[in-house]
Amino acid sequence: MSPMSGPKVGHADGPGLLYLGVVRISTTPAALSLSTLALSAGVGCPAPAGKVSDDTAGADEGEVAITELEVERSEVVPTVARVRWRTDAPTMGTVTFWADGSETRTTLASMGEGTEHDVLLVGLAEATDAWLQVHATAGSAEAWSAPVAWSTGLLPAEVPRPILQVGQSSDSVGGYTLLPIATMDGRWVTIVDAAGRVVWAWGGPELDTLRARLTRDGRGMVLNDRQFGQAGMELLRVDFDGTERWRIPLPDGHHDFDLVDDATFLAISADVRDYDPKGGVTDRDYVGDQVIEVRLDGSTRSVWNVWDHRLPTAQDYTRVSEWYPNALDWTHGNYLGYQAESDSLLLVLRNLPMILEIDRATGAVLWALDGTSAGVGVRSFPHSVWPTEEGLLVFNQNESELGACAEAVALDGTPGTDDLSIGWTYQGDGCFSVYYVGNAQPLAGDRALVSFGSSGLLDEVDLATGQARWRLAVGASDWMLYAERVGDLGAVVP
Amino acid sequence: MALSSPRRLRWLLPVTVPLACRTPVADDTGSAPVEVLLSDLALSTVQMSYDIGQAPLLAGGEGVVTWTELTVDTHGRAVDSPAAVAGLVLARLTDDDLAGAVAALARGELAQQAISLQVGCATSTGSCQIAELAFDSGHPIDMAAAFAEGTGPWLAWLDPVDGNEPVALVELVPTAEATAVAAFQDGGSRLTATLTADETPLALPLDGQAWLDWASLTVSSQGAPLFPQRLDQLALSRVAADTPDEDRLLRLAEVALDRWEGEVSGATQVWLPDLRSPDGSASLGELGGEGDWLLTLSCSTCTAPQPTVVVAVQPR
């Protein structure tokens, strides 16, 4: 559905705003001058921590100068500002920013040493008045810009805004949540803060995503995008300011992927083969899965392929493939997570059901957990797995289409051995039938983040009490896709 | 493998930066324009509710739902069915509380957690077979098994081509011995509304020269939590003083003697003279004339009945 047509007359910037263009500030060790305009905090403005002035406290005269400081608000994602500046000598740079009146400061680093610096500020809610200050260092010399006022704008009206249904920001362990949301009108990747406010959103009717992952460089994310009604997907890189950098087509890719680094990606990819299991269906192809590694330079390799390890049997659960004509959806890979510490990946195959850890370099299966492992295993239609200090955290959809309750299950012990038992389970405060996505993630502080996917709930669970201390909910007809608590945004300086 | 070209490469555009606070700018006459801040206190109190019917339908996947004979929507407005209908949505509720879910839908407070299964079919033909219904994601589902006798409650609604507010609703009851066809019919679902105008109408300048700002709204006229950023349609309408409340709320565009409107997506303020007549041919004139003025704000991407915000206006 498209919004009602009509003249667009809204004004995000309000009455009396002068179009001032890009702010350019030259900060010399001796004085601050404004090259294009006079900054004015305006009548009735609350006093910031510091005002634009000649005050250059901390600068070492004659050693480092910050020049041509520019602040631009993104037109595509108006909650994001791009800050650029130059220094007269190679420096390391940071930007500290804060909402007006807030004690919370966030400091993001510019990438590497140089004379040109460029940082994307993200993390503030819509329509927030804010301040920023640039810091440059070169050895023992340093310089500060004067505080500069800026503000975030409004995201499009159609962006879904979850409601913080339980708790408040102080009830959460904190951090931001990467939360793609499906609506009746399209899909959006959102980032939500601990107060439940959307601080970033990108998407719309053309986007058909399930997952987004932050890039290591702190400037954006990679997400997957499908074409409605077709097999395959693309990976695409979007910076926080909404700039789309590249797309990589994966003709048989589906569901999930992860980053090894900003130029190397692991993705689930279908491998469709003609096979006749004894006693099984003989006139259909079978859709199995492999994990492929893709690089920005165009190279690709198969890391692991289920067909090398297992063949369909008549007993395997299958159903008609949604993307491949005359094929049965056999393994249904639906979750992939890269483990940097062990250079391995965790993979979930929903229909078998099975969870595996696979060595990325060799493709060797390090362990596999199926529906019968150690008497607990993967109970029914798993949709995510995450390692914990005690073992694993699994999200099981269970037989959702028949009304079964989805659940997060902690499996304590050592995967691949008989030393595995159920530590706890969490179904929320009802019985939620999750027939689409759903995932669970351990958090610090004896918490877990549990997304009930198509049931539209995201709970931060206190494991000591088994209660949701913090809950986001979306409105009717909106679904949560793969949710991930990501902590900070950008290249945060401690 | 070649990298594809960026589909939407957009660049940052310069924006105003030192705008932590706003200072109204003097107009040609030297006087500052009026800025009107809309607060929760200014909202008229509205109560909306659905009265929906029940239709037994053959359990399993063979049943058919049709809407070809539907000529009015829940507001009682004429609807060009099936052209104005994008498709059918069928939802199985989490709890056995259809009345509660429908009431929440009417208030704009129905959360997805109240729905345990939601499928749909997009069609312009005016009918869907239960077996055709599928997840929006494309995931297959065996609706013949899901739509079984004894399951439910099942709430079905027609999704409009424009917007997301249901065109019509019905409770479907899967029954082994029921008819194989269930039809949406005129009067089968009806939205009712009551309005309590605020005792102190919102004052707007007679010449319309004012900024209107609704950023501080936190609730709808029905008292539901509100994100003002989601409101994307604004209208100023003049109605006859004796216009019934339900007409003012549910058929306002049809009964308005004067109407000025605009799309306000991505904004929480509007310069009222930018509003246009419904056909776009004229810009806002004087807020005069006999009768009552109403300000309404709507969310075209919400499933709740619209308008979300109703305010009585007193031009001065």
PDB file of C-alpha atoms in Angstrom, chain B residues 20-263:
ATOM      1  CA  ALA B  20      19.134  23.392  18.768  1.00  0.00           C
ATOM      2  CA  CYS B  21      16.465  26.007  19.252  1.00  0.00           C
ATOM      3  CA  ARG B  22      14.151  27.770  16.874  1.00  0.00           C
ATOM      4  CA  THR B  23      13.579  31.423  16.510  1.00  0.00           C
ATOM      5  CA  PRO B  24      10.499  32.472  14.566  1.00  0.00           C
ATOM      6  CA  VAL B  25      11.336  34.662  11.634  1.00  0.00           C
ATOM      7  CA  ALA B  26       9.526  37.886  11.089  1.00  0.00           C
ATOM      8  CA  ASP B  27       7.311  38.046   8.023  1.00  0.00           C
ATOM      9  CA  ASP B  28       7.063  40.943   5.590  1.00  0.00           C
ATOM     10  CA  THR B  29       5.018  42.945   8.017  1.00  0.00           C
ATOM     11  CA  GLY B  30       7.616  42.607  10.679  1.00  0.00           C
ATOM     12  CA  SER B  31       5.464  40.517  12.975  1.00  0.00           C
ATOM     13  CA  ALA B  32       6.420  36.995  13.896  1.00  0.00           C
ATOM     14  CA  PRO B  33       4.049  34.291  12.639  1.00  0.00           C
ATOM     15  CA  VAL B  34       1.954  32.481  15.159  1.00  0.00           C
ATOM     16  CA  GLU B  35       3.286  29.124  16.303  1.00  0.00           C
ATOM     17  CA  VAL B  36       0.597  26.839  17.676  1.00  0.00           C
ATOM     18  CA  LEU B  37       1.739  23.943  19.814  1.00  0.00           C
ATOM     19  CA  LEU B  38      -0.665  21.047  19.926  1.00  0.00           C
ATOM     20  CA  SER B  39      -0.652  19.241  23.243  1.00  0.00           C
ATOM     21  CA  ASP B  40      -2.495  16.205  24.578  1.00  0.00           C
ATOM     22  CA  LEU B  41      -4.781  18.549  26.487  1.00  0.00           C
ATOM     23  CA  ALA B  42      -6.139  20.019  23.274  1.00  0.00           C
ATOM     24  CA  LEU B  43      -7.346  16.702  21.883  1.00  0.00           C
ATOM     25  CA  SER B  44     -10.993  15.893  21.557  1.00  0.00           C
ATOM     26  CA  THR B  45     -11.906  12.631  23.223  1.00  0.00           C
ATOM     27  CA  VAL B  46     -12.880   9.959  20.747  1.00  0.00           C
ATOM     28  CA  GLN B  47     -14.073   6.419  21.255  1.00  0.00           C
ATOM     29  CA  MET B  48     -14.214   4.035  18.336  1.00  0.00           C
ATOM     30  CA  SER B  49     -15.374   0.443  18.284  1.00  0.00           C
ATOM     31  CA  TYR B  50     -16.086  -2.216  15.725  1.00  0.00           C
ATOM     32  CA  ASP B  51     -19.268  -4.180  15.480  1.00  0.00           C
ATOM     33  CA  ILE B  52     -18.407  -7.218  13.400  1.00  0.00           C
ATOM     34  CA  GLY B  53     -20.327 -10.212  12.272  1.00  0.00           C
ATOM     35  CA  GLN B  54     -19.563 -13.883  12.260  1.00  0.00           C
ATOM     36  CA  ALA B  55     -19.444 -16.149   9.237  1.00  0.00           C
ATOM     37  CA  PRO B  56     -19.168 -19.931   9.379  1.00  0.00           C
ATOM     38  CA  LEU B  57     -16.920 -21.330   6.695  1.00  0.00           C
ATOM     39  CA  LEU B  58     -16.057 -24.846   5.691  1.00  0.00           C
ATOM     40  CA  ALA B  59     -13.064 -26.007   7.711  1.00  0.00           C
ATOM     41  CA  GLY B  60      -9.925 -26.934   5.806  1.00  0.00           C
ATOM     42  CA  GLY B  61      -8.526 -25.364   2.700  1.00  0.00           C
ATOM     43  CA  GLU B  62     -11.499 -25.509   0.349  1.00  0.00           C
ATOM     44  CA  GLY B  63     -13.520 -22.621   1.730  1.00  0.00           C
ATOM     45  CA  VAL B  64     -13.669 -19.381  -0.236  1.00  0.00           C
ATOM     46  CA  VAL B  65     -13.993 -15.836   1.043  1.00  0.00           C
ATOM     47  CA  THR B  66     -15.488 -13.254  -1.318  1.00  0.00           C
ATOM     48  CA  TRP B  67     -16.053  -9.509  -1.206  1.00  0.00           C
ATOM     49  CA  THR B  68     -17.330  -8.722  -4.665  1.00  0.00           C
ATOM     50  CA  GLU B  69     -20.665  -7.530  -3.327  1.00  0.00           C
ATOM     51  CA  LEU B  70     -19.224  -5.172  -0.766  1.00  0.00           C
ATOM     52  CA  THR B  71     -20.113  -1.534  -1.489  1.00  0.00           C
ATOM     53  CA  VAL B  72     -19.403   0.244   1.796  1.00  0.00           C
ATOM     54  CA  ASP B  73     -16.498   0.083   4.226  1.00  0.00           C
ATOM     55  CA  THR B  74     -16.570   0.039   8.018  1.00  0.00           C
ATOM     56  CA  HIS B  75     -16.947   3.834   8.036  1.00  0.00           C
ATOM     57  CA  GLY B  76     -20.041   3.583   5.888  1.00  0.00           C
ATOM     58  CA  ARG B  77     -18.224   5.136   2.964  1.00  0.00           C
ATOM     59  CA  ALA B  78     -18.670   3.896  -0.581  1.00  0.00           C
ATOM     60  CA  VAL B  79     -15.976   1.465  -1.600  1.00  0.00           C
ATOM     61  CA  ASP B  80     -15.128   0.366  -5.098  1.00  0.00           C
ATOM     62  CA  SER B  81     -14.755  -3.340  -4.433  1.00  0.00           C
ATOM     63  CA  PRO B  82     -12.817  -5.317  -5.507  1.00  0.00           C
ATOM     64  CA  ALA B  83     -10.628  -2.667  -7.127  1.00  0.00           C
ATOM     65  CA  ALA B  84     -10.037  -0.819  -3.869  1.00  0.00           C
ATOM     66  CA  VAL B  85      -9.122  -4.006  -2.010  1.00  0.00           C
ATOM     67  CA  ALA B  86      -5.564  -5.289  -2.126  1.00  0.00           C
ATOM     68  CA  GLY B  87      -6.367  -8.619  -0.586  1.00  0.00           C
ATOM     69  CA  LEU B  88      -7.523 -10.662   2.366  1.00  0.00           C
ATOM     70  CA  VAL B  89      -5.763 -10.998   5.704  1.00  0.00           C
ATOM     71  CA  LEU B  90      -6.614 -13.846   8.066  1.00  0.00           C
ATOM     72  CA  ALA B  91      -5.337 -13.836  11.632  1.00  0.00           C
ATOM     73  CA  ARG B  92      -5.660 -16.463  14.327  1.00  0.00           C
ATOM     74  CA  LEU B  93      -5.667 -14.794  17.710  1.00  0.00           C
ATOM     75  CA  THR B  94      -3.371 -15.847  20.517  1.00  0.00           C
ATOM     76  CA  ASP B  95      -6.092 -15.757  23.138  1.00  0.00           C
ATOM     77  CA  ASP B  96      -9.732 -16.707  22.986  1.00  0.00           C
ATOM     78  CA  ASP B  97     -10.753 -13.083  23.191  1.00  0.00           C
ATOM     79  CA  LEU B  98     -12.008 -11.834  19.876  1.00  0.00           C
ATOM     80  CA  ALA B  99     -13.873  -8.931  21.439  1.00  0.00           C
ATOM     81  CA  GLY B 100     -10.766  -7.743  23.233  1.00  0.00           C
ATOM     82  CA  ALA B 101      -8.646  -7.942  20.105  1.00  0.00           C
ATOM     83  CA  VAL B 102     -11.206  -6.104  17.994  1.00  0.00           C
ATOM     84  CA  ALA B 103     -11.536  -3.417  20.649  1.00  0.00           C
ATOM     85  CA  ALA B 104      -7.753  -3.016  20.698  1.00  0.00           C
ATOM     86  CA  LEU B 105      -7.703  -2.796  16.921  1.00  0.00           C
ATOM     87  CA  ALA B 106     -10.295  -0.024  17.022  1.00  0.00           C
ATOM     88  CA  ARG B 107      -8.243   1.891  19.600  1.00  0.00           C
ATOM     89  CA  GLY B 108      -5.031   1.442  17.652  1.00  0.00           C
ATOM     90  CA  GLU B 109      -3.512  -0.705  20.376  1.00  0.00           C
ATOM     91  CA  LEU B 110      -3.587  -4.184  18.855  1.00  0.00           C
ATOM     92  CA  ALA B 111      -0.089  -5.625  19.191  1.00  0.00           C
ATOM     93  CA  GLN B 112       1.266  -8.442  17.083  1.00  0.00           C
ATOM     94  CA  GLN B 113       1.601 -10.624  20.178  1.00  0.00           C
ATOM     95  CA  ALA B 114      -2.196 -10.922  20.151  1.00  0.00           C
ATOM     96  CA  ILE B 115      -1.946 -12.707  16.805  1.00  0.00           C
ATOM     97  CA  SER B 116      -0.584 -16.227  16.694  1.00  0.00           C
ATOM     98  CA  LEU B 117      -0.842 -16.765  12.962  1.00  0.00           C
ATOM     99  CA  GLN B 118      -1.295 -14.252  10.178  1.00  0.00           C
ATOM    100  CA  VAL B 119      -1.613 -15.131   6.513  1.00  0.00           C
ATOM    101  CA  GLY B 120      -2.968 -13.356   3.507  1.00  0.00           C
ATOM    102  CA  CYS B 121      -3.563 -13.363  -0.176  1.00  0.00           C
ATOM    103  CA  ALA B 122      -3.113 -10.460  -2.539  1.00  0.00           C
ATOM    104  CA  THR B 123      -5.667 -10.337  -5.298  1.00  0.00           C
ATOM    105  CA  SER B 124      -7.852  -7.962  -7.224  1.00  0.00           C
ATOM    106  CA  THR B 125     -10.373 -10.635  -8.147  1.00  0.00           C
ATOM    107  CA  GLY B 126     -12.516 -10.228  -5.057  1.00  0.00           C
ATOM    108  CA  SER B 127     -12.095 -13.668  -3.562  1.00  0.00           C
ATOM    109  CA  CYS B 128      -9.529 -15.985  -1.977  1.00  0.00           C
ATOM    110  CA  GLN B 129      -9.590 -19.661  -1.169  1.00  0.00           C
ATOM    111  CA  ILE B 130      -8.344 -20.552   2.300  1.00  0.00           C
ATOM    112  CA  ALA B 131      -5.729 -22.837   0.773  1.00  0.00           C
ATOM    113  CA  GLU B 132      -4.319 -19.861  -1.137  1.00  0.00           C
ATOM    114  CA  LEU B 133      -3.498 -17.934   2.007  1.00  0.00           C
ATOM    115  CA  ALA B 134       0.204 -17.765   2.759  1.00  0.00           C
ATOM    116  CA  PHE B 135       2.716 -15.958   4.900  1.00  0.00           C
ATOM    117  CA  ASP B 136       3.797 -12.611   3.580  1.00  0.00           C
ATOM    118  CA  SER B 137       7.339 -13.948   3.663  1.00  0.00           C
ATOM    119  CA  GLY B 138       6.493 -16.624   1.124  1.00  0.00           C
ATOM    120  CA  HIS B 139       6.915 -19.394   3.668  1.00  0.00           C
ATOM    121  CA  PRO B 140       4.501 -22.196   2.829  1.00  0.00           C
ATOM    122  CA  ILE B 141       1.825 -23.232   5.264  1.00  0.00           C
ATOM    123  CA  ASP B 142      -0.722 -25.997   5.207  1.00  0.00           C
ATOM    124  CA  MET B 143      -3.836 -23.919   5.689  1.00  0.00           C
ATOM    125  CA  ALA B 144      -6.040 -26.953   5.200  1.00  0.00           C
ATOM    126  CA  ALA B 145      -4.648 -28.258   8.485  1.00  0.00           C
ATOM    127  CA  ALA B 146      -4.445 -24.922  10.238  1.00  0.00           C
ATOM    128  CA  PHE B 147      -8.012 -23.791   9.492  1.00  0.00           C
ATOM    129  CA  ALA B 148      -9.506 -26.681  11.372  1.00  0.00           C
ATOM    130  CA  GLU B 149     -12.747 -26.938  13.252  1.00  0.00           C
ATOM    131  CA  GLY B 150     -12.335 -25.856  16.837  1.00  0.00           C
ATOM    132  CA  THR B 151      -9.402 -23.555  16.128  1.00  0.00           C
ATOM    133  CA  GLY B 152      -9.461 -19.825  16.361  1.00  0.00           C
ATOM    134  CA  PRO B 153     -10.712 -17.270  16.907  1.00  0.00           C
ATOM    135  CA  TRP B 154     -10.051 -16.261  13.319  1.00  0.00           C
ATOM    136  CA  LEU B 155     -10.356 -12.613  12.360  1.00  0.00           C
ATOM    137  CA  ALA B 156     -10.423 -11.780   8.663  1.00  0.00           C
ATOM    138  CA  TRP B 157     -10.181  -8.341   7.159  1.00  0.00           C
ATOM    139  CA  LEU B 158      -9.833  -6.736   3.767  1.00  0.00           C
ATOM    140  CA  ASP B 159      -6.635  -4.833   3.202  1.00  0.00           C
ATOM    141  CA  PRO B 160      -7.136  -1.649   1.196  1.00  0.00           C
ATOM    142  CA  VAL B 161      -5.095  -0.597  -1.797  1.00  0.00           C
ATOM    143  CA  ASP B 162      -4.526   2.772  -0.132  1.00  0.00           C
ATOM    144  CA  GLY B 163      -3.513   2.674   3.500  1.00  0.00           C
ATOM    145  CA  ASN B 164      -3.690  -0.186   5.968  1.00  0.00           C
ATOM    146  CA  GLU B 165      -6.974   0.405   7.795  1.00  0.00           C
ATOM    147  CA  PRO B 166      -9.281  -2.575   7.235  1.00  0.00           C
ATOM    148  CA  VAL B 167     -11.994  -2.039   4.641  1.00  0.00           C
ATOM    149  CA  ALA B 168     -14.204  -4.596   6.362  1.00  0.00           C
ATOM    150  CA  LEU B 169     -13.847  -7.309   9.012  1.00  0.00           C
ATOM    151  CA  VAL B 170     -15.490 -10.600   9.830  1.00  0.00           C
ATOM    152  CA  GLU B 171     -14.962 -13.454  12.244  1.00  0.00           C
ATOM    153  CA  LEU B 172     -14.579 -16.687  10.325  1.00  0.00           C
ATOM    154  CA  VAL B 173     -15.588 -19.847  12.149  1.00  0.00           C
ATOM    155  CA  PRO B 174     -14.237 -23.054  10.613  1.00  0.00           C
ATOM    156  CA  THR B 175     -17.002 -25.605  10.708  1.00  0.00           C
ATOM    157  CA  ALA B 176     -17.247 -29.015   9.123  1.00  0.00           C
ATOM    158  CA  GLU B 177     -20.791 -28.562   7.964  1.00  0.00           C
ATOM    159  CA  ALA B 178     -20.691 -24.914   6.974  1.00  0.00           C
ATOM    160  CA  THR B 179     -21.072 -23.393   3.571  1.00  0.00           C
ATOM    161  CA  ALA B 180     -18.049 -23.335   1.318  1.00  0.00           C
ATOM    162  CA  VAL B 181     -18.341 -19.589   0.720  1.00  0.00           C
ATOM    163  CA  ALA B 182     -18.243 -16.716   3.187  1.00  0.00           C
ATOM    164  CA  ALA B 183     -18.953 -13.262   1.850  1.00  0.00           C
ATOM    165  CA  PHE B 184     -18.132  -9.808   3.150  1.00  0.00           C
ATOM    166  CA  GLN B 185     -21.416  -7.947   3.000  1.00  0.00           C
ATOM    167  CA  ASP B 186     -22.514  -4.391   3.545  1.00  0.00           C
ATOM    168  CA  GLY B 187     -23.153  -3.762   7.197  1.00  0.00           C
ATOM    169  CA  GLY B 188     -21.330  -6.912   8.212  1.00  0.00           C
ATOM    170  CA  SER B 189     -18.765  -4.825   9.993  1.00  0.00           C
ATOM    171  CA  ARG B 190     -19.375  -1.318  11.203  1.00  0.00           C
ATOM    172  CA  LEU B 191     -17.259   1.222  12.955  1.00  0.00           C
ATOM    173  CA  THR B 192     -19.003   3.344  15.546  1.00  0.00           C
ATOM    174  CA  ALA B 193     -17.576   6.431  17.141  1.00  0.00           C
ATOM    175  CA  THR B 194     -18.371   9.002  19.773  1.00  0.00           C
ATOM    176  CA  LEU B 195     -16.778  12.398  20.055  1.00  0.00           C
ATOM    177  CA  THR B 196     -16.344  14.695  22.994  1.00  0.00           C
ATOM    178  CA  ALA B 197     -15.114  18.029  21.808  1.00  0.00           C
ATOM    179  CA  ASP B 198     -12.702  19.781  24.071  1.00  0.00           C
ATOM    180  CA  GLU B 199     -14.309  22.615  25.981  1.00  0.00           C
ATOM    181  CA  THR B 200     -11.583  24.943  24.848  1.00  0.00           C
ATOM    182  CA  PRO B 201     -11.121  24.625  21.112  1.00  0.00           C
ATOM    183  CA  LEU B 202      -7.691  25.138  19.662  1.00  0.00           C
ATOM    184  CA  ALA B 203      -7.315  28.735  18.576  1.00  0.00           C
ATOM    185  CA  LEU B 204      -5.963  29.304  15.082  1.00  0.00           C
ATOM    186  CA  PRO B 205      -5.636  32.657  13.365  1.00  0.00           C
ATOM    187  CA  LEU B 206      -8.505  33.411  11.052  1.00  0.00           C
ATOM    188  CA  ASP B 207      -6.138  34.048   8.157  1.00  0.00           C
ATOM    189  CA  GLY B 208      -4.475  30.668   8.707  1.00  0.00           C
ATOM    190  CA  GLN B 209      -1.027  32.237   8.978  1.00  0.00           C
ATOM    191  CA  ALA B 210       0.412  29.902  11.580  1.00  0.00           C
ATOM    192  CA  TRP B 211       2.794  27.075  12.177  1.00  0.00           C
ATOM    193  CA  LEU B 212       1.159  24.068  13.763  1.00  0.00           C
ATOM    194  CA  ASP B 213       3.405  21.762  15.791  1.00  0.00           C
ATOM    195  CA  TRP B 214       2.261  18.381  17.098  1.00  0.00           C
ATOM    196  CA  ALA B 215       5.648  17.006  18.186  1.00  0.00           C
ATOM    197  CA  SER B 216       4.675  16.944  21.836  1.00  0.00           C
ATOM    198  CA  LEU B 217       1.643  14.703  21.408  1.00  0.00           C
ATOM    199  CA  THR B 218       1.988  11.476  23.358  1.00  0.00           C
ATOM    200  CA  VAL B 219      -1.473   9.965  22.996  1.00  0.00           C
ATOM    201  CA  SER B 220      -4.147   9.706  20.354  1.00  0.00           C
ATOM    202  CA  SER B 221      -7.635  11.090  20.701  1.00  0.00           C
ATOM    203  CA  GLN B 222      -8.572   7.620  21.939  1.00  0.00           C
ATOM    204  CA  GLY B 223      -5.893   7.760  24.600  1.00  0.00           C
ATOM    205  CA  ALA B 224      -3.608   5.210  22.963  1.00  0.00           C
ATOM    206  CA  PRO B 225       0.163   5.736  23.024  1.00  0.00           C
ATOM    207  CA  LEU B 226       1.191   7.795  20.039  1.00  0.00           C
ATOM    208  CA  PHE B 227       4.357   8.415  18.068  1.00  0.00           C
ATOM    209  CA  PRO B 228       3.635  11.802  16.469  1.00  0.00           C
ATOM    210  CA  GLN B 229       6.212  11.038  13.784  1.00  0.00           C
ATOM    211  CA  ARG B 230       3.903   8.360  12.396  1.00  0.00           C
ATOM    212  CA  LEU B 231       1.181  10.847  11.522  1.00  0.00           C
ATOM    213  CA  ASP B 232       1.444  11.597   7.839  1.00  0.00           C
ATOM    214  CA  GLN B 233      -1.846  13.215   6.831  1.00  0.00           C
ATOM    215  CA  LEU B 234      -3.256  16.470   8.163  1.00  0.00           C
ATOM    216  CA  ALA B 235      -6.574  18.100   7.359  1.00  0.00           C
ATOM    217  CA  LEU B 236      -8.535  21.149   8.403  1.00  0.00           C
ATOM    218  CA  SER B 237     -12.237  20.621   7.738  1.00  0.00           C
ATOM    219  CA  ARG B 238     -15.315  22.804   8.191  1.00  0.00           C
ATOM    220  CA  VAL B 239     -18.589  21.033   8.837  1.00  0.00           C
ATOM    221  CA  ALA B 240     -22.110  22.220   9.455  1.00  0.00           C
ATOM    222  CA  ALA B 241     -22.841  22.770  13.113  1.00  0.00           C
ATOM    223  CA  ASP B 242     -25.525  20.117  13.129  1.00  0.00           C
ATOM    224  CA  THR B 243     -23.287  17.428  11.626  1.00  0.00           C
ATOM    225  CA  PRO B 244     -23.626  14.233  13.661  1.00  0.00           C
ATOM    226  CA  ASP B 245     -20.555  13.137  15.563  1.00  0.00           C
ATOM    227  CA  GLU B 246     -20.161   9.915  13.601  1.00  0.00           C
ATOM    228  CA  ASP B 247     -20.101  11.860  10.351  1.00  0.00           C
ATOM    229  CA  ARG B 248     -17.475  14.190  11.778  1.00  0.00           C
ATOM    230  CA  LEU B 249     -15.272  11.239  12.706  1.00  0.00           C
ATOM    231  CA  LEU B 250     -15.938   8.549  10.158  1.00  0.00           C
ATOM    232  CA  ARG B 251     -16.965  10.402   7.034  1.00  0.00           C
ATOM    233  CA  LEU B 252     -15.349  13.768   7.526  1.00  0.00           C
ATOM    234  CA  ALA B 253     -14.003  14.177   4.023  1.00  0.00           C
ATOM    235  CA  GLU B 254     -17.440  13.427   2.610  1.00  0.00           C
ATOM    236  CA  VAL B 255     -19.393  15.860   4.796  1.00  0.00           C
ATOM    237  CA  ALA B 256     -16.884  18.720   4.949  1.00  0.00           C
ATOM    238  CA  LEU B 257     -18.032  22.039   3.547  1.00  0.00           C
ATOM    239  CA  ASP B 258     -14.432  23.204   3.302  1.00  0.00           C
ATOM    240  CA  ARG B 259     -11.376  21.018   3.523  1.00  0.00           C
ATOM    241  CA  TRP B 260      -7.668  21.707   3.387  1.00  0.00           C
ATOM    242  CA  GLU B 261      -5.192  18.876   3.592  1.00  0.00           C
ATOM    243  CA  GLY B 262      -1.622  17.819   3.112  1.00  0.00           C
ATOM    244  CA  GLU B 263       0.881  15.025   3.494  1.00  0.00           C
TER     245      GLU B 263
END
